[in-house]
mmCIF file of C-alpha atoms in Angstrom:
data_model
loop_
_atom_site.group_PDB
_atom_site.id
_atom_site.type_symbol
_atom_site.label_atom_id
_atom_site.label_comp_id
_atom_site.label_asym_id
_atom_site.label_seq_id
_atom_site.Cartn_x
_atom_site.Cartn_y
_atom_site.Cartn_z
ATOM 1 C CA LYS A 1 27.409 -5.106 -9.283
ATOM 2 C CA ALA A 2 29.928 -7.304 -11.096
ATOM 3 C CA SER A 3 32.449 -6.875 -8.279
ATOM 4 C CA PHE A 4 30.067 -8.620 -5.895
ATOM 5 C CA GLN A 5 29.907 -11.803 -7.968
ATOM 6 C CA THR A 6 33.133 -12.919 -6.247
ATOM 7 C CA PRO A 7 33.731 -10.345 -3.467
ATOM 8 C CA LYS A 8 36.357 -10.505 -0.770
ATOM 9 C CA VAL A 9 35.129 -11.675 2.622
ATOM 10 C CA MET A 10 35.493 -9.595 5.781
ATOM 11 C CA SER A 11 37.806 -11.696 7.940
ATOM 12 C CA ASP A 12 39.098 -9.217 10.510
ATOM 13 C CA LYS A 13 37.341 -9.780 13.869
ATOM 14 C CA LYS A 14 37.519 -6.084 14.781
ATOM 15 C CA ASN A 15 35.764 -5.088 11.563
ATOM 16 C CA GLN A 16 33.099 -7.736 12.159
ATOM 17 C CA ALA A 17 32.581 -6.382 15.696
ATOM 18 C CA ALA A 18 32.313 -2.836 14.309
ATOM 19 C CA MET A 19 29.666 -4.001 11.834
ATOM 20 C CA ALA A 20 27.713 -5.642 14.650
ATOM 21 C CA LEU A 21 27.873 -2.432 16.705
ATOM 22 C CA LEU A 22 26.725 -0.345 13.744
ATOM 23 C CA ASP A 23 23.853 -2.761 13.182
ATOM 24 C CA ARG A 24 22.732 -2.319 16.808
ATOM 25 C CA ILE A 25 22.927 1.472 16.390
ATOM 26 C CA TYR A 26 20.872 1.190 13.216
ATOM 27 C CA GLN A 27 18.202 -0.995 14.853
ATOM 28 C CA THR A 28 17.928 1.285 17.896
ATOM 29 C CA SER A 29 17.816 4.411 15.731
ATOM 30 C CA TYR A 30 15.011 2.925 13.644
ATOM 31 C CA ARG A 31 12.889 2.151 16.711
ATOM 32 C CA THR A 32 13.493 5.601 18.249
ATOM 33 C CA GLU A 33 13.187 7.490 14.923
ATOM 34 C CA LYS A 34 16.703 8.980 15.197
ATOM 35 C CA MET A 35 17.142 9.443 11.463
ATOM 36 C CA PHE A 36 20.626 11.000 11.517
ATOM 37 C CA LEU A 37 22.067 8.067 13.474
ATOM 38 C CA LEU A 38 20.177 5.619 11.299
ATOM 39 C CA VAL A 39 21.603 7.027 8.069
ATOM 40 C CA PHE A 40 25.079 7.271 9.607
ATOM 41 C CA ALA A 41 25.091 3.630 10.741
ATOM 42 C CA MET A 42 23.698 2.357 7.442
ATOM 43 C CA SER A 43 26.164 4.379 5.332
ATOM 44 C CA LYS A 44 29.107 3.314 7.478
ATOM 45 C CA MET A 45 28.173 -0.371 7.081
ATOM 46 C CA VAL A 46 28.103 0.038 3.292
ATOM 47 C CA GLU A 47 31.451 1.856 3.398
ATOM 48 C CA MET A 48 33.041 -0.879 5.546
ATOM 49 C CA THR A 49 31.775 -3.548 3.165
ATOM 50 C CA LEU A 50 33.411 -1.761 0.253
ATOM 51 C CA ASP A 51 36.678 -1.320 2.167
ATOM 52 C CA PHE A 52 37.008 -4.619 4.021
ATOM 53 C CA GLY A 53 34.730 -7.146 2.312
ATOM 54 C CA VAL A 54 31.336 -8.709 2.887
ATOM 55 C CA CYS A 55 29.910 -10.248 6.029
ATOM 56 C CA SER A 56 26.465 -11.494 7.031
ATOM 57 C CA LEU A 57 25.345 -7.930 7.898
ATOM 58 C CA SER A 58 26.357 -6.433 4.542
ATOM 59 C CA GLY A 59 23.263 -7.637 2.656
ATOM 60 C CA PRO A 60 20.698 -5.939 4.925
ATOM 61 C CA ALA A 61 22.818 -2.756 4.976
ATOM 62 C CA TYR A 62 22.869 -2.550 1.173
ATOM 63 C CA ALA A 63 19.150 -3.266 0.916
ATOM 64 C CA GLN A 64 18.328 -0.584 3.485
ATOM 65 C CA PHE A 65 20.597 1.888 1.689
ATOM 66 C CA GLY A 66 18.668 1.137 -1.504
ATOM 67 C CA LEU A 67 15.388 1.858 0.254
ATOM 68 C CA LEU A 68 16.815 5.166 1.489
ATOM 69 C CA ALA A 69 17.883 6.146 -2.044
ATOM 70 C CA LEU A 70 14.415 5.381 -3.332
ATOM 71 C CA ALA A 71 12.391 6.938 -0.512
ATOM 72 C CA ALA A 72 14.464 10.052 0.174
ATOM 73 C CA PHE A 73 15.675 10.895 -3.317
ATOM 74 C CA ASN A 74 13.182 9.154 -5.649
ATOM 75 C CA ASP A 75 16.204 7.418 -7.194
ATOM 76 C CA TYR A 76 14.645 4.169 -8.342
ATOM 77 C CA LYS A 77 17.683 3.122 -10.401
ATOM 78 C CA THR A 78 20.144 3.406 -7.512
ATOM 79 C CA GLY A 79 17.674 1.902 -5.048
ATOM 80 C CA THR A 80 17.105 -1.122 -7.261
ATOM 81 C CA MET A 81 20.827 -1.575 -7.868
ATOM 82 C CA PHE A 82 21.580 -1.633 -4.132
ATOM 83 C CA ALA A 83 18.724 -4.091 -3.499
ATOM 84 C CA GLU A 84 20.022 -6.403 -6.232
ATOM 85 C CA VAL A 85 23.566 -6.161 -4.855
ATOM 86 C CA ALA A 86 22.211 -6.980 -1.392
ATOM 87 C CA LEU A 87 20.863 -10.290 -2.689
ATOM 88 C CA LEU A 88 24.180 -11.013 -4.444
ATOM 89 C CA ILE A 89 26.095 -10.305 -1.233
ATOM 90 C CA GLN A 90 23.821 -12.655 0.674
ATOM 91 C CA GLU A 91 24.802 -15.466 -1.674
ATOM 92 C CA GLN A 92 28.491 -14.800 -1.006
ATOM 93 C CA ALA A 93 28.146 -14.396 2.767
ATOM 94 C CA PRO A 94 25.441 -16.961 3.486
ATOM 95 C CA SER A 95 23.457 -16.663 6.697
ATOM 96 C CA ARG A 96 19.933 -18.024 6.797
ATOM 97 C CA PHE A 97 19.204 -15.719 9.739
ATOM 98 C CA MET A 98 20.214 -12.556 7.867
ATOM 99 C CA GLU A 99 18.961 -13.741 4.464
ATOM 100 C CA SER A 100 15.396 -13.378 5.704
ATOM 101 C CA GLN A 101 16.099 -9.744 6.619
ATOM 102 C CA THR A 102 17.826 -9.066 3.299
ATOM 103 C CA ILE A 103 14.846 -10.490 1.400
ATOM 104 C CA PHE A 104 12.428 -8.382 3.442
ATOM 105 C CA LEU A 105 14.349 -5.136 2.873
ATOM 106 C CA ALA A 106 15.270 -5.775 -0.771
ATOM 107 C CA HIS A 107 11.670 -6.512 -1.675
ATOM 108 C CA ALA A 108 10.571 -3.333 0.074
ATOM 109 C CA VAL A 109 12.557 -1.646 -2.717
ATOM 110 C CA PHE A 110 11.266 -3.939 -5.471
ATOM 111 C CA ALA A 111 7.676 -3.083 -4.457
ATOM 112 C CA TRP A 112 8.302 0.259 -6.187
ATOM 113 C CA THR A 113 9.738 -1.224 -9.369
ATOM 114 C CA VAL A 114 7.959 -4.530 -10.107
ATOM 115 C CA PRO A 115 4.292 -5.639 -9.900
ATOM 116 C CA PHE A 116 3.098 -6.414 -6.380
ATOM 117 C CA GLN A 117 1.895 -9.856 -7.422
ATOM 118 C CA SER A 118 5.434 -10.949 -8.321
ATOM 119 C CA LEU A 119 6.639 -10.305 -4.766
ATOM 120 C CA VAL A 120 4.313 -12.679 -2.922
ATOM 121 C CA ASP A 121 6.286 -15.904 -3.376
ATOM 122 C CA ARG A 122 9.612 -14.146 -2.842
ATOM 123 C CA THR A 123 8.604 -12.632 0.486
ATOM 124 C CA ARG A 124 7.033 -15.936 1.546
ATOM 125 C CA ARG A 125 10.503 -17.449 1.193
ATOM 126 C CA GLY A 126 11.743 -14.838 3.657
ATOM 127 C CA TYR A 127 9.178 -16.181 6.133
ATOM 128 C CA THR A 128 10.385 -19.757 5.690
ATOM 129 C CA LEU A 129 14.035 -18.755 6.122
ATOM 130 C CA GLY A 130 13.302 -16.546 9.114
ATOM 131 C CA MET A 131 11.262 -19.094 11.011
ATOM 132 C CA SER A 132 13.715 -21.939 10.350
ATOM 133 C CA SER A 133 16.769 -19.879 11.373
ATOM 134 C CA GLY A 134 15.330 -18.191 14.455
ATOM 135 C CA ASN A 135 14.856 -14.759 12.857
ATOM 136 C CA ILE A 136 11.223 -14.781 13.901
ATOM 137 C CA GLU A 137 10.854 -10.985 13.874
ATOM 138 C CA THR A 138 11.700 -10.626 10.181
ATOM 139 C CA GLY A 139 10.099 -13.924 9.186
ATOM 140 C CA LEU A 140 6.734 -12.807 10.515
ATOM 141 C CA TRP A 141 7.001 -9.413 8.801
ATOM 142 C CA CYS A 142 7.629 -11.292 5.552
ATOM 143 C CA ILE A 143 4.456 -13.356 5.971
ATOM 144 C CA CYS A 144 2.509 -10.245 6.973
ATOM 145 C CA ASN A 145 3.541 -8.726 3.644
ATOM 146 C CA SER A 146 3.086 -11.796 1.445
ATOM 147 C CA GLU A 147 -0.258 -12.998 2.825
ATOM 148 C CA MET A 148 -1.935 -9.788 4.027
ATOM 149 C CA LEU A 149 -0.549 -6.379 3.060
ATOM 150 C CA LEU A 150 0.425 -7.159 -0.543
ATOM 151 C CA PRO A 151 -2.818 -9.047 -1.352
ATOM 152 C CA TYR A 152 -4.836 -6.289 0.324
ATOM 153 C CA SER A 153 -3.063 -3.721 -1.856
ATOM 154 C CA PHE A 154 -3.589 -5.517 -5.175
ATOM 155 C CA GLY A 155 -7.190 -6.521 -4.536
ATOM 156 C CA LYS A 156 -7.005 -10.262 -3.869
ATOM 157 C CA PRO A 157 -10.412 -11.740 -2.883
ATOM 158 C CA LEU A 158 -11.211 -10.711 0.661
ATOM 159 C CA HIS A 159 -12.084 -14.181 1.973
ATOM 160 C CA ALA A 160 -8.562 -15.429 1.138
ATOM 161 C CA ILE A 161 -6.980 -12.525 3.039
ATOM 162 C CA ALA A 162 -9.288 -13.153 5.999
ATOM 163 C CA LEU A 163 -8.221 -16.801 6.127
ATOM 164 C CA SER A 164 -4.539 -15.830 6.089
ATOM 165 C CA CYS A 165 -5.080 -13.287 8.857
ATOM 166 C CA SER A 166 -6.845 -15.767 11.132
ATOM 167 C CA LYS A 167 -4.143 -18.384 10.485
ATOM 168 C CA TYR A 168 -1.004 -16.313 11.012
ATOM 169 C CA ILE A 169 -2.287 -14.086 13.828
ATOM 170 C CA LEU A 170 -2.510 -17.202 16.003
ATOM 171 C CA GLN A 171 1.155 -17.920 15.322
ATOM 172 C CA MET A 172 2.155 -14.298 15.952
ATOM 173 C CA GLU A 173 0.357 -14.233 19.282
ATOM 174 C CA ASP A 174 1.731 -17.617 20.327
ATOM 175 C CA LEU A 175 5.193 -16.133 19.726
ATOM 176 C CA ARG A 176 4.208 -12.908 21.560
ATOM 177 C CA LYS A 177 4.863 -10.656 18.583
ATOM 178 C CA LYS A 178 2.538 -7.777 19.394
ATOM 179 C CA ASP A 179 3.482 -5.445 16.519
ATOM 180 C CA HIS A 180 2.979 -8.130 13.882
ATOM 181 C CA SER A 181 -0.298 -9.238 15.421
ATOM 182 C CA LEU A 182 -1.642 -5.697 15.660
ATOM 183 C CA ALA A 183 -0.831 -4.838 12.036
ATOM 184 C CA SER A 184 -2.471 -8.077 10.915
ATOM 185 C CA ARG A 185 -5.536 -7.483 13.086
ATOM 186 C CA VAL A 186 -6.020 -4.023 11.580
ATOM 187 C CA ILE A 187 -6.044 -5.573 8.093
ATOM 188 C CA TRP A 188 -8.298 -8.418 9.260
ATOM 189 C CA GLN A 189 -10.843 -6.000 10.740
ATOM 190 C CA ALA A 190 -10.842 -3.919 7.560
ATOM 191 C CA VAL A 191 -11.434 -7.060 5.501
ATOM 192 C CA ILE A 192 -14.299 -8.124 7.789
ATOM 193 C CA ASN A 193 -15.887 -4.695 7.399
ATOM 194 C CA LEU A 194 -15.392 -4.718 3.632
ATOM 195 C CA MET A 195 -17.105 -8.092 3.478
ATOM 196 C CA GLY A 196 -19.995 -6.457 5.322
ATOM 197 C CA ALA A 197 -19.940 -8.710 8.360
ATOM 198 C CA GLU A 198 -19.843 -5.889 10.928
ATOM 199 C CA ASN A 199 -20.561 -2.158 11.327
ATOM 200 C CA VAL A 200 -18.921 -1.100 8.099
ATOM 201 C CA LEU A 201 -17.381 2.233 9.098
ATOM 202 C CA ALA A 202 -16.626 1.541 12.764
ATOM 203 C CA MET A 203 -13.409 -0.439 12.093
ATOM 204 C CA GLU A 204 -13.767 -2.396 15.301
ATOM 205 C CA GLY A 205 -15.177 -5.787 16.132
ATOM 206 C CA VAL A 206 -14.136 -9.406 16.318
ATOM 207 C CA ALA A 207 -10.581 -8.791 15.075
ATOM 208 C CA LEU A 208 -9.911 -5.439 16.764
ATOM 209 C CA SER A 209 -11.545 -4.410 20.019
ATOM 210 C CA ARG A 210 -12.270 -0.856 21.116
ATOM 211 C CA LYS A 211 -9.930 -1.372 24.084
ATOM 212 C CA VAL A 212 -7.032 -2.150 21.729
ATOM 213 C CA ILE A 213 -7.855 0.845 19.498
ATOM 214 C CA ASP A 214 -7.964 3.214 22.475
ATOM 215 C CA ASN A 215 -4.465 2.113 23.515
ATOM 216 C CA LEU A 216 -2.723 2.492 20.152
ATOM 217 C CA ASP A 217 0.462 4.551 20.149
ATOM 218 C CA SER A 218 1.115 7.341 17.639
ATOM 219 C CA ALA A 219 2.615 5.156 14.880
ATOM 220 C CA GLU A 220 -0.070 2.484 15.312
ATOM 221 C CA THR A 221 -2.825 5.106 15.165
ATOM 222 C CA LYS A 222 -1.485 6.417 11.861
ATOM 223 C CA PHE A 223 -1.631 2.924 10.361
ATOM 224 C CA TYR A 224 -5.115 2.314 11.789
ATOM 225 C CA ASP A 225 -6.405 5.655 10.421
ATOM 226 C CA ALA A 226 -4.890 4.923 6.996
ATOM 227 C CA ILE A 227 -6.654 1.557 6.732
ATOM 228 C CA ARG A 228 -9.954 2.884 8.110
ATOM 229 C CA HIS A 229 -9.822 5.539 5.406
ATOM 230 C CA ASP A 230 -10.105 2.711 2.844
ATOM 231 C CA LEU A 231 -13.510 1.810 4.305
ATOM 232 C CA LEU A 232 -14.727 5.376 3.928
ATOM 233 C CA VAL A 233 -13.661 5.413 0.271
ATOM 234 C CA PHE A 234 -15.105 2.038 -0.716
ATOM 235 C CA TYR A 235 -18.402 2.716 1.051
ATOM 236 C CA GLY A 236 -18.728 6.098 -0.650
ATOM 237 C CA ALA A 237 -18.442 8.236 2.499
ATOM 238 C CA TYR A 238 -16.440 10.756 0.518
ATOM 239 C CA GLU A 239 -17.025 13.772 2.731
ATOM 240 C CA LEU A 240 -15.803 11.916 5.830
ATOM 241 C CA ALA A 241 -12.918 10.484 3.813
ATOM 242 C CA ALA A 242 -11.930 13.889 2.410
ATOM 243 C CA GLU A 243 -12.022 15.548 5.828
ATOM 244 C CA SER A 244 -9.882 12.708 7.182
ATOM 245 C CA ALA A 245 -7.465 13.188 4.276
ATOM 246 C CA LEU A 246 -7.209 16.917 4.999
ATOM 247 C CA LYS A 247 -6.680 16.332 8.706
ATOM 248 C CA ARG A 248 -4.042 13.603 8.300
ATOM 249 C CA GLY A 249 -2.248 15.011 5.264
ATOM 250 C CA ASN A 250 1.026 13.197 4.615
ATOM 251 C CA GLU A 251 1.482 11.962 8.171
ATOM 252 C CA PHE A 252 1.317 8.282 7.202
ATOM 253 C CA PRO A 253 3.806 8.508 4.279
ATOM 254 C CA LYS A 254 6.169 10.431 6.563
ATOM 255 C CA ALA A 255 5.852 7.810 9.310
ATOM 256 C CA ALA A 256 6.232 4.867 6.900
ATOM 257 C CA VAL A 257 8.940 6.240 4.617
ATOM 258 C CA GLY A 258 9.381 4.041 1.574
ATOM 259 C CA VAL A 259 6.897 1.384 2.685
ATOM 260 C CA PHE A 260 4.697 0.214 -0.213
ATOM 261 C CA THR A 261 1.468 0.659 1.770
ATOM 262 C CA ILE A 262 1.783 4.424 1.335
ATOM 263 C CA MET A 263 0.930 4.043 -2.368
ATOM 264 C CA MET A 264 -2.700 3.014 -1.907
ATOM 265 C CA GLU A 265 -3.118 5.253 1.145
ATOM 266 C CA THR A 266 -1.988 8.297 -0.853
ATOM 267 C CA PHE A 267 -4.145 7.308 -3.807
ATOM 268 C CA HIS A 268 -7.285 6.854 -1.705
ATOM 269 C CA ARG A 269 -6.806 10.291 -0.197
ATOM 270 C CA GLY A 270 -6.746 11.581 -3.771
ATOM 271 C CA VAL A 271 -9.927 9.657 -4.636
ATOM 272 C CA ALA A 272 -11.826 11.214 -1.735
ATOM 273 C CA LEU A 273 -10.530 14.731 -2.327
ATOM 274 C CA TYR A 274 -11.344 14.680 -6.041
ATOM 275 C CA ALA A 275 -14.815 13.276 -5.309
ATOM 276 C CA MET A 276 -15.544 16.203 -3.006
ATOM 277 C CA ALA A 277 -13.890 18.698 -5.355
ATOM 278 C CA ARG A 278 -16.234 17.548 -8.134
ATOM 279 C CA ARG A 279 -19.212 17.702 -5.794
ATOM 280 C CA THR A 280 -18.523 21.092 -4.162
ATOM 281 C CA ARG A 281 -16.053 22.878 -6.505
ATOM 282 C CA ARG A 282 -14.143 23.974 -3.385
ATOM 283 C CA ARG A 283 -10.418 24.618 -3.570
ATOM 284 C CA LYS A 284 -9.825 23.197 -0.111
ATOM 285 C CA TYR A 285 -10.378 19.781 -1.694
ATOM 286 C CA LEU A 286 -9.067 20.453 -5.199
ATOM 287 C CA ASN A 287 -5.641 21.851 -4.333
ATOM 288 C CA PRO A 288 -4.471 18.911 -2.166
ATOM 289 C CA ALA A 289 -6.004 16.514 -4.703
ATOM 290 C CA ARG A 290 -3.830 18.059 -7.413
ATOM 291 C CA ARG A 291 -0.742 17.683 -5.229
ATOM 292 C CA ILE A 292 -1.485 14.004 -4.694
ATOM 293 C CA ARG A 293 -1.966 13.504 -8.429
ATOM 294 C CA LYS A 294 1.408 15.162 -9.039
ATOM 295 C CA THR A 295 3.102 12.895 -6.465
ATOM 296 C CA ILE A 296 1.662 9.700 -7.940
ATOM 297 C CA LYS A 297 2.509 10.794 -11.482
ATOM 298 C CA LYS A 298 6.118 11.213 -10.320
ATOM 299 C CA TRP A 299 6.073 7.623 -8.997
ATOM 300 C CA GLY A 300 4.828 6.448 -12.371
ATOM 301 C CA LYS A 301 7.405 8.453 -14.278
ATOM 302 C CA ASN A 302 10.136 6.837 -12.176
ATOM 303 C CA GLY A 303 8.982 3.416 -13.358
ATOM 304 C CA ASN A 304 6.541 2.225 -10.685
ATOM 305 C CA PRO A 305 4.213 -0.279 -12.442
ATOM 306 C CA ASN A 306 1.784 -0.477 -9.511
ATOM 307 C CA VAL A 307 0.363 3.027 -9.951
ATOM 308 C CA ARG A 308 -0.505 3.007 -13.659
ATOM 309 C CA HIS A 309 -4.239 2.623 -12.998
ATOM 310 C CA TYR A 310 -4.027 5.203 -10.188
ATOM 311 C CA ILE A 311 -2.672 7.769 -12.650
ATOM 312 C CA CYS A 312 -5.337 7.093 -15.287
ATOM 313 C CA PHE A 313 -8.079 7.341 -12.678
ATOM 314 C CA LEU A 314 -6.784 10.594 -11.178
ATOM 315 C CA ASP A 315 -6.470 12.009 -14.687
ATOM 316 C CA ALA A 316 -10.133 11.105 -15.197
ATOM 317 C CA GLU A 317 -11.161 12.823 -11.978
ATOM 318 C CA HIS A 318 -9.036 15.847 -12.833
ATOM 319 C CA SER A 319 -10.672 16.136 -16.264
ATOM 320 C CA ALA A 320 -14.120 15.714 -14.701
ATOM 321 C CA VAL A 321 -13.500 18.519 -12.209
ATOM 322 C CA SER A 322 -12.397 20.686 -15.140
ATOM 323 C CA LYS A 323 -15.662 19.783 -16.943
ATOM 324 C CA ARG A 324 -13.828 18.005 -19.765
ATOM 325 C CA TYR A 325 -16.212 15.092 -19.592
ATOM 326 C CA LYS A 326 -15.367 13.322 -22.856
ATOM 327 C CA GLU A 327 -11.699 13.400 -21.921
ATOM 328 C CA ALA A 328 -12.606 12.065 -18.477
ATOM 329 C CA GLU A 329 -14.429 9.145 -20.085
ATOM 330 C CA VAL A 330 -11.322 8.094 -21.987
ATOM 331 C CA HIS A 331 -9.254 8.130 -18.795
ATOM 332 C CA TYR A 332 -11.904 6.227 -16.796
ATOM 333 C CA GLN A 333 -12.076 3.535 -19.445
ATOM 334 C CA GLN A 334 -8.298 3.206 -19.528
ATOM 335 C CA ALA A 335 -8.097 3.035 -15.720
ATOM 336 C CA ILE A 336 -10.771 0.307 -15.624
ATOM 337 C CA LYS A 337 -9.003 -1.650 -18.350
ATOM 338 C CA ILE A 338 -5.661 -1.608 -16.510
ATOM 339 C CA ALA A 339 -7.204 -2.446 -13.127
ATOM 340 C CA ALA A 340 -9.163 -5.346 -14.609
ATOM 341 C CA LYS A 341 -6.211 -6.693 -16.594
ATOM 342 C CA THR A 342 -3.855 -6.616 -13.614
ATOM 343 C CA GLY A 343 -6.348 -8.148 -11.167
ATOM 344 C CA TYR A 344 -7.110 -5.118 -8.993
ATOM 345 C CA LEU A 345 -10.679 -6.244 -8.310
ATOM 346 C CA HIS A 346 -11.387 -3.559 -5.714
ATOM 347 C CA HIS A 347 -10.278 -0.710 -7.962
ATOM 348 C CA ALA A 348 -12.063 -2.060 -11.029
ATOM 349 C CA GLY A 349 -15.228 -1.832 -8.918
ATOM 350 C CA LEU A 350 -14.439 1.612 -7.538
ATOM 351 C CA PHE A 351 -13.519 3.057 -10.941
ATOM 352 C CA ASN A 352 -16.746 1.833 -12.540
ATOM 353 C CA GLU A 353 -18.702 3.314 -9.651
ATOM 354 C CA ARG A 354 -17.064 6.719 -10.011
ATOM 355 C CA TYR A 355 -17.505 6.597 -13.792
ATOM 356 C CA ALA A 356 -21.204 5.892 -13.260
ATOM 357 C CA ASP A 357 -21.450 9.005 -11.089
ATOM 358 C CA LEU A 358 -19.963 11.130 -13.884
ATOM 359 C CA LEU A 359 -22.371 9.646 -16.426
ATOM 360 C CA LYS A 360 -25.453 10.167 -14.261
ATOM 361 C CA VAL A 361 -24.753 13.515 -12.617
ATOM 362 C CA HIS A 362 -22.828 15.403 -15.276
ATOM 363 C CA MET A 363 -23.540 13.708 -18.595
ATOM 364 C CA LYS A 364 -27.196 12.691 -17.919
ATOM 365 C CA ASN A 365 -26.585 9.292 -19.499
ATOM 366 C CA GLU A 366 -28.736 7.111 -17.245
ATOM 367 C CA GLU A 367 -28.477 3.950 -19.329
ATOM 368 C CA GLU A 368 -24.684 3.903 -19.450
ATOM 369 C CA ALA A 369 -24.524 4.862 -15.773
ATOM 370 C CA VAL A 370 -26.602 1.797 -14.864
ATOM 371 C CA TYR A 371 -24.325 -0.389 -16.984
ATOM 372 C CA ARG A 372 -21.265 0.948 -15.156
ATOM 373 C CA LEU A 373 -22.935 0.291 -11.792
ATOM 374 C CA GLN A 374 -23.606 -3.274 -12.911
ATOM 375 C CA GLU A 375 -19.919 -3.595 -13.801
ATOM 376 C CA ALA A 376 -19.016 -2.254 -10.361
ATOM 377 C CA ILE A 377 -21.310 -4.879 -8.828
ATOM 378 C CA ARG A 378 -19.545 -7.593 -10.813
ATOM 379 C CA TRP A 379 -16.061 -6.560 -9.744
ATOM 380 C CA TYR A 380 -16.980 -5.906 -6.127
ATOM 381 C CA GLY A 381 -18.673 -9.308 -6.121
ATOM 382 C CA GLU A 382 -15.486 -11.009 -7.311
ATOM 383 C CA TRP A 383 -13.591 -9.161 -4.610
ATOM 384 C CA GLY A 384 -16.026 -10.441 -1.975
ATOM 385 C CA ALA A 385 -17.491 -7.111 -0.808
ATOM 386 C CA ALA A 386 -20.982 -8.534 -0.226
ATOM 387 C CA LEU A 387 -22.553 -5.530 1.502
ATOM 388 C CA LYS A 388 -21.234 -3.125 -1.115
ATOM 389 C CA VAL A 389 -22.753 -5.332 -3.805
ATOM 390 C CA LYS A 390 -26.091 -5.266 -1.985
ATOM 391 C CA MET A 391 -25.974 -1.462 -1.696
ATOM 392 C CA LEU A 392 -25.266 -1.028 -5.410
ATOM 393 C CA ILE A 393 -27.984 -3.501 -6.426
ATOM 394 C CA GLU A 394 -30.466 -1.434 -4.418
ATOM 395 C CA LEU A 395 -29.161 1.738 -6.072
ATOM 396 C CA VAL A 396 -29.574 0.241 -9.562
ATOM 397 C CA SER A 397 -33.092 -0.881 -8.678
ATOM 398 C CA THR A 398 -33.970 2.609 -7.439
ATOM 399 C CA GLU A 399 -32.580 4.300 -10.536
ATOM 400 C CA ARG A 400 -34.437 1.938 -12.838
ATOM 401 C CA GLY A 401 -37.629 2.661 -10.914
ATOM 402 C CA GLU A 402 -37.079 6.403 -11.276
ATOM 403 C CA ALA A 403 -36.480 5.954 -15.000
ATOM 404 C CA ARG A 404 -39.775 4.010 -15.408
ATOM 405 C CA THR A 405 -41.637 6.712 -13.455
ATOM 406 C CA GLU A 406 -40.278 9.417 -15.750
ATOM 407 C CA ASP A 407 -41.326 7.401 -18.811
#
């Protein structure tokens, strides 16, 4: 890293042309999923930077190499080092056009090593740089991350995400950026459904028409299915969610290698599978749930701060399936505490709801179960999930009525 504080600059025109060619190979390989060519081009760009000095393309190459180290080898230390070097290089070979891309790629790495919330302002800067320099493609991906995907992942109030979607989708469509618009519309429709404004499980409506859904390509369908799965989990359709998880398996993490959105997608598959494992005791749900828990624990062990509450929750579900209910309680309480402290409103609600189920069904503690449902109502209310709040209020009312009848 120290050597890049004052690096030599690539001055030879032939080397610069070679870097530009390798960058085109990299970009084409990424779009066509030719992974061997992609890795070759990226590695060669890093090698040429070391041999001949830095140029405007060196920063993105180093950041992408860092993402590869993290995603392919779970090497968080090396990945972070390359991302940090990428930002240093960008300072020494300034290019506002490429700086936006370096920020986007470097922060894709940092999403695995620092809290999501700390990335919002940084990626927003990538948007400003991209739009002002003509790198519209990367600039819009930066704003998609900072205003939609990151806030959606860490549980920012839904109305704020909806406002951002409606604002930036107009810009994306004015600039004819279909991929950016589609990704944003998927998030917008999920948010609308989570707020309870439309058919909650259909995942179609004002933001995303059935015609658009029917014409999604393979990669787009994987993203759509991953986000729709969130609706199934939050609305308690665990059987549908678990069957979806079994059918899809790891197809989304494989398609979006290293992208931070795979964290919550993987976790929610685990939530659904453990819920059905507890309900049915069937191994078809329990075995893949255990594998997901193992994967997320590995992320945590490598230093990912964004999965701490995931791990505590999955430990709770694992203990509950094993009928170690007191142990499960400790894990649930810890998961709720972390989610609440770090602002994950949606998961604070979900964790209280699942804890209430344990208390009612397995521990026969009706009073504490009602309290946990009330806590879920509070957190879901802060998140802005109005229909979910209404459903839980009705459930609490029903359970209190049953309790009075028994008395």
